[in-house]
PDB file of C-alpha atoms and ligand atoms in Angstrom:
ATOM      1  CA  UNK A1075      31.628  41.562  -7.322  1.00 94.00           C
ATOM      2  CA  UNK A1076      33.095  39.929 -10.440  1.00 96.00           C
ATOM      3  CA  UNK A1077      35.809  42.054 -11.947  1.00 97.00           C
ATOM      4  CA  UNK A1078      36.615  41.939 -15.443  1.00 98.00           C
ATOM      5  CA  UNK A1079      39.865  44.109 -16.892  1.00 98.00           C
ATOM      6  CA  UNK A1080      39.638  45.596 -20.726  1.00 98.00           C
ATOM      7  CA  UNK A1081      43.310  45.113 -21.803  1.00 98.00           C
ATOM      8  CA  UNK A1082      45.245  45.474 -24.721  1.00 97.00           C
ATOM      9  CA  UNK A1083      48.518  47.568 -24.766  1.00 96.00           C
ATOM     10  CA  UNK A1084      47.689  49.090 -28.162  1.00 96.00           C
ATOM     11  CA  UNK A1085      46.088  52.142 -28.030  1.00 96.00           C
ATOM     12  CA  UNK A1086      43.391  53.359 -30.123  1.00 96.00           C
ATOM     13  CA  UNK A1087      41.330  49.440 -30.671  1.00 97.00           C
ATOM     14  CA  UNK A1088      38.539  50.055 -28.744  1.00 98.00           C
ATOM     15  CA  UNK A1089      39.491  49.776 -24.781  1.00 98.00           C
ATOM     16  CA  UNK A1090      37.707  52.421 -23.497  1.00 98.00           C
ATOM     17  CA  UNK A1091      33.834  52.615 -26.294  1.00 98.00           C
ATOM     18  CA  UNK A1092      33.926  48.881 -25.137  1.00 98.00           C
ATOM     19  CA  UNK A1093      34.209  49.843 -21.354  1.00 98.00           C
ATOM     20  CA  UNK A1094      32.055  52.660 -21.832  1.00 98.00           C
ATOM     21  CA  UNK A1095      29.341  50.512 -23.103  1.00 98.00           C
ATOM     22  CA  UNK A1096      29.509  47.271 -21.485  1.00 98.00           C
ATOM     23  CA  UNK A1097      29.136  48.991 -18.276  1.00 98.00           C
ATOM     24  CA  UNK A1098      26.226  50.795 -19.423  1.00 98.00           C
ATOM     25  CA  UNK A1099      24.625  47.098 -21.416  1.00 98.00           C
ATOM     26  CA  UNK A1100      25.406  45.902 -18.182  1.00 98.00           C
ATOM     27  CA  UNK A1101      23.454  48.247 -15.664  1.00 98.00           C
ATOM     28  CA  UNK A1102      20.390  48.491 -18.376  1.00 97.00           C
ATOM     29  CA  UNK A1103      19.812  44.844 -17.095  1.00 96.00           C
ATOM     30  CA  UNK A1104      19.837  45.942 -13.554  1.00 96.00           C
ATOM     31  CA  UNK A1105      23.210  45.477 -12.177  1.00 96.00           C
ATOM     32  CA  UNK A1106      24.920  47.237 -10.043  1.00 97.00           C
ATOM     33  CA  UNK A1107      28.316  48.517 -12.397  1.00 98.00           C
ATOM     34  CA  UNK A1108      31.632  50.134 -11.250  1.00 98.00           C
ATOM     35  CA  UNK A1109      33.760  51.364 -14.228  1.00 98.00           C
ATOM     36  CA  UNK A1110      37.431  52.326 -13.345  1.00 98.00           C
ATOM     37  CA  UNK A1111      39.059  54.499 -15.296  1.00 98.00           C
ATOM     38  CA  UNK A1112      42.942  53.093 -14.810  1.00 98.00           C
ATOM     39  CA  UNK A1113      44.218  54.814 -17.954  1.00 98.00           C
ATOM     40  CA  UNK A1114      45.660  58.669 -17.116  1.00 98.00           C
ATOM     41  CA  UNK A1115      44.453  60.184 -20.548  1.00 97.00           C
ATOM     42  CA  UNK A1116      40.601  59.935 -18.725  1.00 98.00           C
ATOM     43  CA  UNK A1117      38.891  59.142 -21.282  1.00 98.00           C
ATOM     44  CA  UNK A1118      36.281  56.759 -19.895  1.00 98.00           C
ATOM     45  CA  UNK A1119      35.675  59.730 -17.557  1.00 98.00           C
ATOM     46  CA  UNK A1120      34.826  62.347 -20.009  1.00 98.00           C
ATOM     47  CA  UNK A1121      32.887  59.971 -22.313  1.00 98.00           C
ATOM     48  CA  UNK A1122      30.777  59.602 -19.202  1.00 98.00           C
ATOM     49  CA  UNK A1123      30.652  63.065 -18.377  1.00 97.00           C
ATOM     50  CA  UNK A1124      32.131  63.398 -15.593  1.00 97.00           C
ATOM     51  CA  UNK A1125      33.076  66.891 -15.652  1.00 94.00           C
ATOM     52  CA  UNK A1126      37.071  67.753 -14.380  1.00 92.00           C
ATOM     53  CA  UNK A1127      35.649  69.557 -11.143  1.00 92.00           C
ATOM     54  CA  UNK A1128      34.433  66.054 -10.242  1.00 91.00           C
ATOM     55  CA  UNK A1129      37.436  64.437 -10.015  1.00 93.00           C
ATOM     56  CA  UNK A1130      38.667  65.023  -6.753  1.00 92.00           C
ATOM     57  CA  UNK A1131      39.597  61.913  -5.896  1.00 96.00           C
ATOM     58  CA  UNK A1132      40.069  59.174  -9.123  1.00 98.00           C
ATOM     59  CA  UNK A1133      41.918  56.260  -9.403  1.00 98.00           C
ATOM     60  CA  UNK A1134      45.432  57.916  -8.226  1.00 97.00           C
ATOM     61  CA  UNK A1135      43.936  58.627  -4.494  1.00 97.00           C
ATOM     62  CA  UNK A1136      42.296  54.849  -4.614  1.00 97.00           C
ATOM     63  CA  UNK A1137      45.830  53.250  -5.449  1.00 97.00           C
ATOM     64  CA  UNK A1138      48.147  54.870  -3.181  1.00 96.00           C
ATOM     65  CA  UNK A1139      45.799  54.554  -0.589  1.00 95.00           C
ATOM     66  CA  UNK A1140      45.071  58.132   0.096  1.00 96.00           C
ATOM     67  CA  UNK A1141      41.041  57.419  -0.336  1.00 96.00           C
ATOM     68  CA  UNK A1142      38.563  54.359  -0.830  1.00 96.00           C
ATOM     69  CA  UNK A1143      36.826  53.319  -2.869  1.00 97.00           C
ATOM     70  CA  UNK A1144      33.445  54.927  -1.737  1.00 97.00           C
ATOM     71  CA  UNK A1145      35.212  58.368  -1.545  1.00 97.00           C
ATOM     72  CA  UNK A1146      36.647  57.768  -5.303  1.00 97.00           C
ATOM     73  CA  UNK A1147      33.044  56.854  -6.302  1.00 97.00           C
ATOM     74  CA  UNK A1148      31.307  59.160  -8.801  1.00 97.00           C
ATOM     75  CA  UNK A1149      27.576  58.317  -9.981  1.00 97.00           C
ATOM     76  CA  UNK A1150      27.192  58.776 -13.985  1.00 97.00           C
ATOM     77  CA  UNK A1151      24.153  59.734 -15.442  1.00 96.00           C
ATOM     78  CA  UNK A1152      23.685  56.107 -15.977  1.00 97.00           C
ATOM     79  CA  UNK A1153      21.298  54.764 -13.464  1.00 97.00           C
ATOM     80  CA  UNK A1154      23.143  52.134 -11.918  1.00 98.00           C
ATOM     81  CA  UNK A1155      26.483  52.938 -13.066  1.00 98.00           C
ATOM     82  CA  UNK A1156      29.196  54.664 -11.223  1.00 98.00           C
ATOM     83  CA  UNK A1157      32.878  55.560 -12.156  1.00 98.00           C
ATOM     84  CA  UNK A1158      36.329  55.870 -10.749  1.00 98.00           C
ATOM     85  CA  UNK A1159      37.411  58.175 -12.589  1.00 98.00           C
ATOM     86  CA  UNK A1160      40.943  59.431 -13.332  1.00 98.00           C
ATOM     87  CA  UNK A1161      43.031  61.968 -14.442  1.00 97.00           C
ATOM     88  CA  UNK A1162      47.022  62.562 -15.710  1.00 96.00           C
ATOM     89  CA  UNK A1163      47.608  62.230 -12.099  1.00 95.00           C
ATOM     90  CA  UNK A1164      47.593  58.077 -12.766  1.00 97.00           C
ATOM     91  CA  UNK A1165      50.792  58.875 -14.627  1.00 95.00           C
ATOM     92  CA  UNK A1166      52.472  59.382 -10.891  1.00 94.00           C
ATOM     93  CA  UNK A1167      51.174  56.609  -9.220  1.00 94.00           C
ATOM     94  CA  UNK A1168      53.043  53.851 -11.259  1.00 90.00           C
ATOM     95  CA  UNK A1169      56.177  55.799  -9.985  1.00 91.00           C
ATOM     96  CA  UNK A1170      54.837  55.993  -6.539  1.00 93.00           C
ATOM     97  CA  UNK A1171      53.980  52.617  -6.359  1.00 94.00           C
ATOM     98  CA  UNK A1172      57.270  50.989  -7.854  1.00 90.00           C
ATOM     99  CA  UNK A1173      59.481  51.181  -4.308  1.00 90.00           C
ATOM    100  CA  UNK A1174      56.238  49.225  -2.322  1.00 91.00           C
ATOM    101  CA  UNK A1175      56.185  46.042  -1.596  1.00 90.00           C
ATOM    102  CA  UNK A1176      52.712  44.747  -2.656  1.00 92.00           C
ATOM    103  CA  UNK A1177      52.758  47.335  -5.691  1.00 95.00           C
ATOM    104  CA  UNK A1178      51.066  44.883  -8.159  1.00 97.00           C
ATOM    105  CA  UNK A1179      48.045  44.216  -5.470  1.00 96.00           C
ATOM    106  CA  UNK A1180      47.284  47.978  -4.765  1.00 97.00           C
ATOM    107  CA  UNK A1181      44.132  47.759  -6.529  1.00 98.00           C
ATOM    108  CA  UNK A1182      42.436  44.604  -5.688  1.00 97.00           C
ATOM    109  CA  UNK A1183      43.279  46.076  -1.753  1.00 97.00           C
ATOM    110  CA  UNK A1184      41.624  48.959  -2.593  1.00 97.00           C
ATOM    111  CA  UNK A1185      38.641  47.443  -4.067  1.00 97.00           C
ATOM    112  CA  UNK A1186      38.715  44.184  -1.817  1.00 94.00           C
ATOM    113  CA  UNK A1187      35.552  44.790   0.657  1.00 89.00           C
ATOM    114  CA  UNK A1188      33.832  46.799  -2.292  1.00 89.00           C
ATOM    115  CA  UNK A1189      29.895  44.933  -1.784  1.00 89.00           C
ATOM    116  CA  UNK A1190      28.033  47.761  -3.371  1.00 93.00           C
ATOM    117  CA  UNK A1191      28.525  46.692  -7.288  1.00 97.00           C
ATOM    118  CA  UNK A1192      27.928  43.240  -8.884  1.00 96.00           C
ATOM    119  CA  UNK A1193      30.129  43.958 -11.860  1.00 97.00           C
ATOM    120  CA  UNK A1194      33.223  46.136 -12.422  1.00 98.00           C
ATOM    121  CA  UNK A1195      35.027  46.983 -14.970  1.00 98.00           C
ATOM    122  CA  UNK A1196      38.213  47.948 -15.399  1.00 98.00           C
ATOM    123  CA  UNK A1197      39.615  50.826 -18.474  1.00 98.00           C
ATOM    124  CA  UNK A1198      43.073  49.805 -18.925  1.00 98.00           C
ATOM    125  CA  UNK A1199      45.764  52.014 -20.556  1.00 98.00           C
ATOM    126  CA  UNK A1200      47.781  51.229 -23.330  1.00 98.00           C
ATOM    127  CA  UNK A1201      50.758  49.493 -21.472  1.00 96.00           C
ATOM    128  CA  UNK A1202      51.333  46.365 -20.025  1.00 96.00           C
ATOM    129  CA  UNK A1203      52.878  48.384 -16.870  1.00 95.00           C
ATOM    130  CA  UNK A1204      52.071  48.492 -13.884  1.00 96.00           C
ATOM    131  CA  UNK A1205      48.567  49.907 -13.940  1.00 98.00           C
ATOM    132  CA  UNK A1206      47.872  47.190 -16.274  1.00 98.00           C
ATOM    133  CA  UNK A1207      49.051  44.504 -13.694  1.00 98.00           C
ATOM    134  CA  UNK A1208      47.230  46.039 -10.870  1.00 98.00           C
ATOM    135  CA  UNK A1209      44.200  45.438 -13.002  1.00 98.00           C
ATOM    136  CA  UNK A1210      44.967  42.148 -14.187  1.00 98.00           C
ATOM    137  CA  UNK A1211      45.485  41.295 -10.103  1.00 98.00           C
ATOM    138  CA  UNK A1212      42.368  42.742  -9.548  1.00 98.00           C
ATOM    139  CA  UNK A1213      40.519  41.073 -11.936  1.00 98.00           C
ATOM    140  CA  UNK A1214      38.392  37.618 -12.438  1.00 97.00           C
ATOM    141  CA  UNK A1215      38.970  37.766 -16.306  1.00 97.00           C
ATOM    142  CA  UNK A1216      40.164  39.686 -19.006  1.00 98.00           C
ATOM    143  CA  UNK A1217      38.508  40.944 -21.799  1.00 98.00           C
ATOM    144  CA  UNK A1218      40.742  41.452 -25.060  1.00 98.00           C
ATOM    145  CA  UNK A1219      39.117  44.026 -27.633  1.00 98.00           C
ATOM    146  CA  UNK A1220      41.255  43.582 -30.683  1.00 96.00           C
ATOM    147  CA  UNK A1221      40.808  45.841 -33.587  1.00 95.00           C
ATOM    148  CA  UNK A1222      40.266  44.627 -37.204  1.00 90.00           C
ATOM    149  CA  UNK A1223      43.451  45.460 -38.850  1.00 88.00           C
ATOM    150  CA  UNK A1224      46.358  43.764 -40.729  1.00 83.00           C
ATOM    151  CA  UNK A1225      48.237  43.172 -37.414  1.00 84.00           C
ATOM    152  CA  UNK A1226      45.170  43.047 -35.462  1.00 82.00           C
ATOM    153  CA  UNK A1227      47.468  39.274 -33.204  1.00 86.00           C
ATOM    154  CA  UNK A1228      50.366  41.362 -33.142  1.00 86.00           C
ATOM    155  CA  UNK A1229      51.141  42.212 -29.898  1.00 88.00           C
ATOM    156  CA  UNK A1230      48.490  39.496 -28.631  1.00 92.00           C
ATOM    157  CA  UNK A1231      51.004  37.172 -27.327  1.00 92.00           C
ATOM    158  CA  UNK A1232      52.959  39.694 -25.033  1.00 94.00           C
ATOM    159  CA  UNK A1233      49.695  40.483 -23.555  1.00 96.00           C
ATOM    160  CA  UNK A1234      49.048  36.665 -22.752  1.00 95.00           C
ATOM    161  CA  UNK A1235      52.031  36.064 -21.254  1.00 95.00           C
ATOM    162  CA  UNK A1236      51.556  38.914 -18.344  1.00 97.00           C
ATOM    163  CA  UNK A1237      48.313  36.925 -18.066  1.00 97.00           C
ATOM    164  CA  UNK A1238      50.676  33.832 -17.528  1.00 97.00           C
ATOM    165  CA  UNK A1239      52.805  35.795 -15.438  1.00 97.00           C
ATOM    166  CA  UNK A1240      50.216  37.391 -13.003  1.00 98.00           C
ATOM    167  CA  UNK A1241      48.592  34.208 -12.819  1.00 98.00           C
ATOM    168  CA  UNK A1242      51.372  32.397 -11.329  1.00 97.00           C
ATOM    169  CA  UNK A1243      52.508  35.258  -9.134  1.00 97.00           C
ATOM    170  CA  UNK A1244      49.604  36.420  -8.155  1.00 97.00           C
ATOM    171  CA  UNK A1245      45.810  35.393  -9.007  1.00 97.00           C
ATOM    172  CA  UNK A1246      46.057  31.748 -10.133  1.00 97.00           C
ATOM    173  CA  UNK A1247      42.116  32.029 -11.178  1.00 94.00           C
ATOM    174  CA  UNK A1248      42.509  34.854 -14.010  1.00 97.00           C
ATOM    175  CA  UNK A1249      40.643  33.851 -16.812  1.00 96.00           C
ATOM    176  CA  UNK A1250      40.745  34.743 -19.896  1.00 96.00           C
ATOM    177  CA  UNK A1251      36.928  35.589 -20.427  1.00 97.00           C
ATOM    178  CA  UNK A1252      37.268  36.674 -24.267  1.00 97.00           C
ATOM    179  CA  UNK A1253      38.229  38.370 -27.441  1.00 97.00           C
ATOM    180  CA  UNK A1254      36.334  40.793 -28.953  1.00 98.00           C
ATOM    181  CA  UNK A1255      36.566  42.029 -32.582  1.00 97.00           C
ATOM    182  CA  UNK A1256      36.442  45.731 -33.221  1.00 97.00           C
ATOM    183  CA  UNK A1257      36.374  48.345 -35.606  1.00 96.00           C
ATOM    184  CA  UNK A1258      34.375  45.818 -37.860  1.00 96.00           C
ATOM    185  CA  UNK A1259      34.006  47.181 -41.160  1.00 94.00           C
ATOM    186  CA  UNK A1260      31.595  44.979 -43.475  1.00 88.00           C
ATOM    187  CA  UNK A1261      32.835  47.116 -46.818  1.00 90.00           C
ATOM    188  CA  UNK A1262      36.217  46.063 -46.338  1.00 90.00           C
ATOM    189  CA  UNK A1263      37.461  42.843 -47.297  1.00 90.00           C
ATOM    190  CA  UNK A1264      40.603  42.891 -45.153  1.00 90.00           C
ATOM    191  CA  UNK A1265      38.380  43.212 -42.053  1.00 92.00           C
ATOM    192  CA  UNK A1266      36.910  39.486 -42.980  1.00 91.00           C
ATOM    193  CA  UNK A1267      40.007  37.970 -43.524  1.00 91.00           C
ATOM    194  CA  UNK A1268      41.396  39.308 -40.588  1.00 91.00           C
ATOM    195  CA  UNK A1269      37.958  38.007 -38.532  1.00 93.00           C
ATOM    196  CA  UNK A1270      38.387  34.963 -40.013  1.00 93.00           C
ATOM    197  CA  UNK A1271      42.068  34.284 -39.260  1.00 92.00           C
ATOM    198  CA  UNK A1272      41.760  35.869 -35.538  1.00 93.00           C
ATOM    199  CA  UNK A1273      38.900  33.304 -35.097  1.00 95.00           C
ATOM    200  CA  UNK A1274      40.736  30.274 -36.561  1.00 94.00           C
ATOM    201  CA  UNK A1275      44.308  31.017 -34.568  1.00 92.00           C
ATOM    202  CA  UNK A1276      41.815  32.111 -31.205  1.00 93.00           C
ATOM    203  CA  UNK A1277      39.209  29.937 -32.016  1.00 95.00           C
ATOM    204  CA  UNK A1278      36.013  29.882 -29.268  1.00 95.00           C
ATOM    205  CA  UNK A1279      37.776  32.489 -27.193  1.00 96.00           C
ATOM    206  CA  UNK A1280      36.746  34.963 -29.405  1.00 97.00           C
ATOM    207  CA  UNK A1281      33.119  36.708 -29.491  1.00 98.00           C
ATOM    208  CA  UNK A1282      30.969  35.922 -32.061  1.00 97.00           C
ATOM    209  CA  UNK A1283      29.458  39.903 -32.014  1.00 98.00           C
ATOM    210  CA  UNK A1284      31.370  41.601 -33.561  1.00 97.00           C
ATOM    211  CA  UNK A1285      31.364  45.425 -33.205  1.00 98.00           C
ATOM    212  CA  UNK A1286      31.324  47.659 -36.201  1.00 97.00           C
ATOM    213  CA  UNK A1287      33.003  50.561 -37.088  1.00 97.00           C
ATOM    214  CA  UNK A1288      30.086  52.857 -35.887  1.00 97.00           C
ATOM    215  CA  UNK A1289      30.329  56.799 -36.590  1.00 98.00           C
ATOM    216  CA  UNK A1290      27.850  57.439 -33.901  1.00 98.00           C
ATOM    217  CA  UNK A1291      30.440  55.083 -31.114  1.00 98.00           C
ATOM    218  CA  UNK A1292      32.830  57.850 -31.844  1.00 98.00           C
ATOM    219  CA  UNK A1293      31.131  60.696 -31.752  1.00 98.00           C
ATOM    220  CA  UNK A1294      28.770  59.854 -28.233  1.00 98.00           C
ATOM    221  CA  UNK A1295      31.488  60.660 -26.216  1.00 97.00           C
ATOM    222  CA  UNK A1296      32.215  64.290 -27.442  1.00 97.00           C
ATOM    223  CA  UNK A1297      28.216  64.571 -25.431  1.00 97.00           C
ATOM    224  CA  UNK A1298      29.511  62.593 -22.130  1.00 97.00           C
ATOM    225  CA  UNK A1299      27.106  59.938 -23.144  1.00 97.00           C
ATOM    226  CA  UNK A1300      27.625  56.550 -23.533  1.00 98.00           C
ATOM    227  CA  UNK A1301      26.731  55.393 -27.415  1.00 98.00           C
ATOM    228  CA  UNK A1302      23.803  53.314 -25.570  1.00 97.00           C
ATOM    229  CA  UNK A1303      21.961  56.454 -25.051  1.00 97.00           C
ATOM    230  CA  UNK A1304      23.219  59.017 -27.425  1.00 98.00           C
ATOM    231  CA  UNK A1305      21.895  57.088 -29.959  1.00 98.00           C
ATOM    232  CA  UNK A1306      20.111  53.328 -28.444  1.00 96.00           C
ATOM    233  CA  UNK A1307      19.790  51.972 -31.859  1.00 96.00           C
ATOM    234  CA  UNK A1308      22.731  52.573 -33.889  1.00 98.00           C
ATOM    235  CA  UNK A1309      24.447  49.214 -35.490  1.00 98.00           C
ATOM    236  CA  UNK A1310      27.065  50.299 -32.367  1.00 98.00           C
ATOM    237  CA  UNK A1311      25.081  50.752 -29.752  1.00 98.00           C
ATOM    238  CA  UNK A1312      23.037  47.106 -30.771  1.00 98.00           C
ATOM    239  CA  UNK A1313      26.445  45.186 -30.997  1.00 98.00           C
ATOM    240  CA  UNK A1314      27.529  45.998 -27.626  1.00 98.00           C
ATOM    241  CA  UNK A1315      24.253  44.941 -26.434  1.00 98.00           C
ATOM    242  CA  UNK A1316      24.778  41.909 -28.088  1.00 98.00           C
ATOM    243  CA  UNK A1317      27.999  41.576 -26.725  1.00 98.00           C
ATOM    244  CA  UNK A1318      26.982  42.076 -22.925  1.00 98.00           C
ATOM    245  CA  UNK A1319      24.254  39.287 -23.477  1.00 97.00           C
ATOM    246  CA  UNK A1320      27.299  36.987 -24.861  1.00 97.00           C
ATOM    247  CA  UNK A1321      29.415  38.073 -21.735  1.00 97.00           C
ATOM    248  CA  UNK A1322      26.548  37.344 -19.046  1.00 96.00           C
ATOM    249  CA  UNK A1323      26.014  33.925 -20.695  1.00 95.00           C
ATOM    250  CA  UNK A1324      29.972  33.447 -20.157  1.00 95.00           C
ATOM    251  CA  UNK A1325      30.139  34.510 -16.435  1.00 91.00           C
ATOM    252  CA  UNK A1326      29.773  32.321 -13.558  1.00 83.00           C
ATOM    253  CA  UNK A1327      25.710  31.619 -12.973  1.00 70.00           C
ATOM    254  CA  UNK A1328      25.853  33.124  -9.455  1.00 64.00           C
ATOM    255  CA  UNK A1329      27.180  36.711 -10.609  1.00 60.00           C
ATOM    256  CA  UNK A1330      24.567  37.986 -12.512  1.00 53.00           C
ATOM    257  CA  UNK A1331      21.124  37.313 -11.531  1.00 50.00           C
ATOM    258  CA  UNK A1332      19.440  38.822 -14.697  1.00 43.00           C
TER     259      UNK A1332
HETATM  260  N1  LIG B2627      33.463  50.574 -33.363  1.00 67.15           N
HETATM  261  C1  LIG B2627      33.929  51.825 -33.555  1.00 67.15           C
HETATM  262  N2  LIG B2627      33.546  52.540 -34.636  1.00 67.15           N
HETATM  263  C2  LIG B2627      34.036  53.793 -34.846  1.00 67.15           C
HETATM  264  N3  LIG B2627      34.878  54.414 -34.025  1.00 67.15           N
HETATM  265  C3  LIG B2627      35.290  53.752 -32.914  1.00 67.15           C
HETATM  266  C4  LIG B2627      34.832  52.433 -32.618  1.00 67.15           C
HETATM  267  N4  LIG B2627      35.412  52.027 -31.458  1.00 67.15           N
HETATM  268  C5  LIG B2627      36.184  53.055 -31.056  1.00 67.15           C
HETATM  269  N5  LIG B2627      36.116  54.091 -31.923  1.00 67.15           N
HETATM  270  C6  LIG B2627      36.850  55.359 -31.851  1.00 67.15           C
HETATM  271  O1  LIG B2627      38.230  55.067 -32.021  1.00 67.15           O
HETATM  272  C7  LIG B2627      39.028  55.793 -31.114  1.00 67.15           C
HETATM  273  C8  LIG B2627      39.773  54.821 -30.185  1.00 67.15           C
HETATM  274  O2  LIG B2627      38.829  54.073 -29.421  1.00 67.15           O
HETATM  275  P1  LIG B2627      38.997  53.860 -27.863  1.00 67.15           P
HETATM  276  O3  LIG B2627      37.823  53.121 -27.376  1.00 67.15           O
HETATM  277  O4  LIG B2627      39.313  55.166 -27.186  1.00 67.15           O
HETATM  278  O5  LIG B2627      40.284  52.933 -27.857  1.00 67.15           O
HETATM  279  P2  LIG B2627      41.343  52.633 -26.685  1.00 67.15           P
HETATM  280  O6  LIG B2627      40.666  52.853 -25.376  1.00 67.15           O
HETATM  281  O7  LIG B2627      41.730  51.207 -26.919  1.00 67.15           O
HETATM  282  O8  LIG B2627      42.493  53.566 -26.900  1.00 67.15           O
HETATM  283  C9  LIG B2627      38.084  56.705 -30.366  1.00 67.15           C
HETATM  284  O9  LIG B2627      38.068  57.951 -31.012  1.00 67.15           O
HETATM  285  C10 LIG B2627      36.741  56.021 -30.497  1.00 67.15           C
HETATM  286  O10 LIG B2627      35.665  56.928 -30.449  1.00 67.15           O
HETATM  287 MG1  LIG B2628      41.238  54.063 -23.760  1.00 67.15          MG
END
């Protein structure tokens, strides 16, 4: 199962559409996709659909250890795609976690023998806590979305060094498997200036789909649905298509036979 973490400590660039719709790119080809929610706001969870009566056990339970990972498991509506999901719960387990030992590994021991899935992917909060490390841990790569905004690299560097620094504690093979530009708004000139300097300080790292600023993304998950099949052919929904063919083409050969 390749594992690949959606990171960025700011809140509000695009985390959890791009998780949201990657994972759902990603099982329209046929692969078998886990999403885990691993922010405690949910939202991954409820733009899925996954009503709060189904969330027994979520991503708390699976991190302390109090369930696995087939007992956390919740099918979407999705074919092919199932969720961890979470609740404010999460909030505890950071505090739980912080007197054990192997607290940054909780996660990739949880999801260790997981042989069911080909791809997961992991909805990080906005933090570079410890939630965020367990994921990074977890992970093969990272994915950065970064929205298009004046200080769109701020922050940026803080989030590569706890790359740095859970690469040489813990998972010397974390890549970094790219950037991808948000919020894209064609109208705006900003937005291009800011593409074009993200590109020329990031350079090949970063995606060359870029994903627009799409009404219809935001509004999809107010139905549960992923933008993918609220609406398949929005300028959103084709961009993150896009964007999962650019990922495949970047993962190791032998993941993703599609
Ligand atoms: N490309 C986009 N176009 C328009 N709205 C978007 C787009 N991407 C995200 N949004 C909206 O912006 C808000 C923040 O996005 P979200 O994916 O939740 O970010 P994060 O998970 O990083 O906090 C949400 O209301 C979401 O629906
Ligand atoms: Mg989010």
């Amino acid at each position: 199962m390749r594992c690949i973490a959606i990171a960025n400590q700011k809140g509000g660039v695009g985390k959890t559409t791009t998780a949201i719709n990657l994972a759902t790119a990603l099982a329209a080809t046929g692969a078998k996709v886990l999403l885990i929610d691993l922010d405690p706001q949910g939202n991954a969870s409820t733009g899925l659909g996954v009503a709060r009566d189904q969330r027994d056990w979520t991503s708390y339970e699976l991190l302390i250890g109090e369930a696995d990972l087939a007992e956390c498991t919740v099918k979407t509506d999705v074919p092919g795609l199932s969720i961890v999901p979470a609740t404010v719960d999460l909030s505890g387990a950071e505090i739980e976690l912080v007197d054990r030992d192997r607290r940054s590994n909780a996660l990739q021991t949880a999801i260790a023998s997981a042989s069911t899935y080909d791809v997961c992917l992991i909805d990080c909060p906005p933090s570079l806590g410890l939630l965020t490390v367990n994921a990074l841990v977890a992970a093969h790569s990272v994915l950065v979305p970064l929205q298009c905004e004046f200080f769109a690299l701020e922050g940026l560097s803080q989030l590569l060094q706890t790359v740095e620094l859970v690469r040489t504690r813990f998972n010397p093979d974390l890549s970094i498997l790219g950037v991808a530009l948000t919020m894209y708004d064609r109208r705006n000139r900003l937005t291009e200036q800011v593409s074009d300097d993200v590109r020329s300080v990031l350079g090949p790292i970063v995606f060359d789909t870029v994903i627009p600023r799409n009404v219809r993304l935001s509004e999809a998950p107010s139905h549960g649905l992923p933008a993918l099949i609220y609406d398949h052919r929005c300028a959103g929904s084709m961009a993150y298509i896009d964007l999962a063919r650019e990922l495949i083409e970047r993962l190791p050969k032998e993941d993703i036979a599609a």
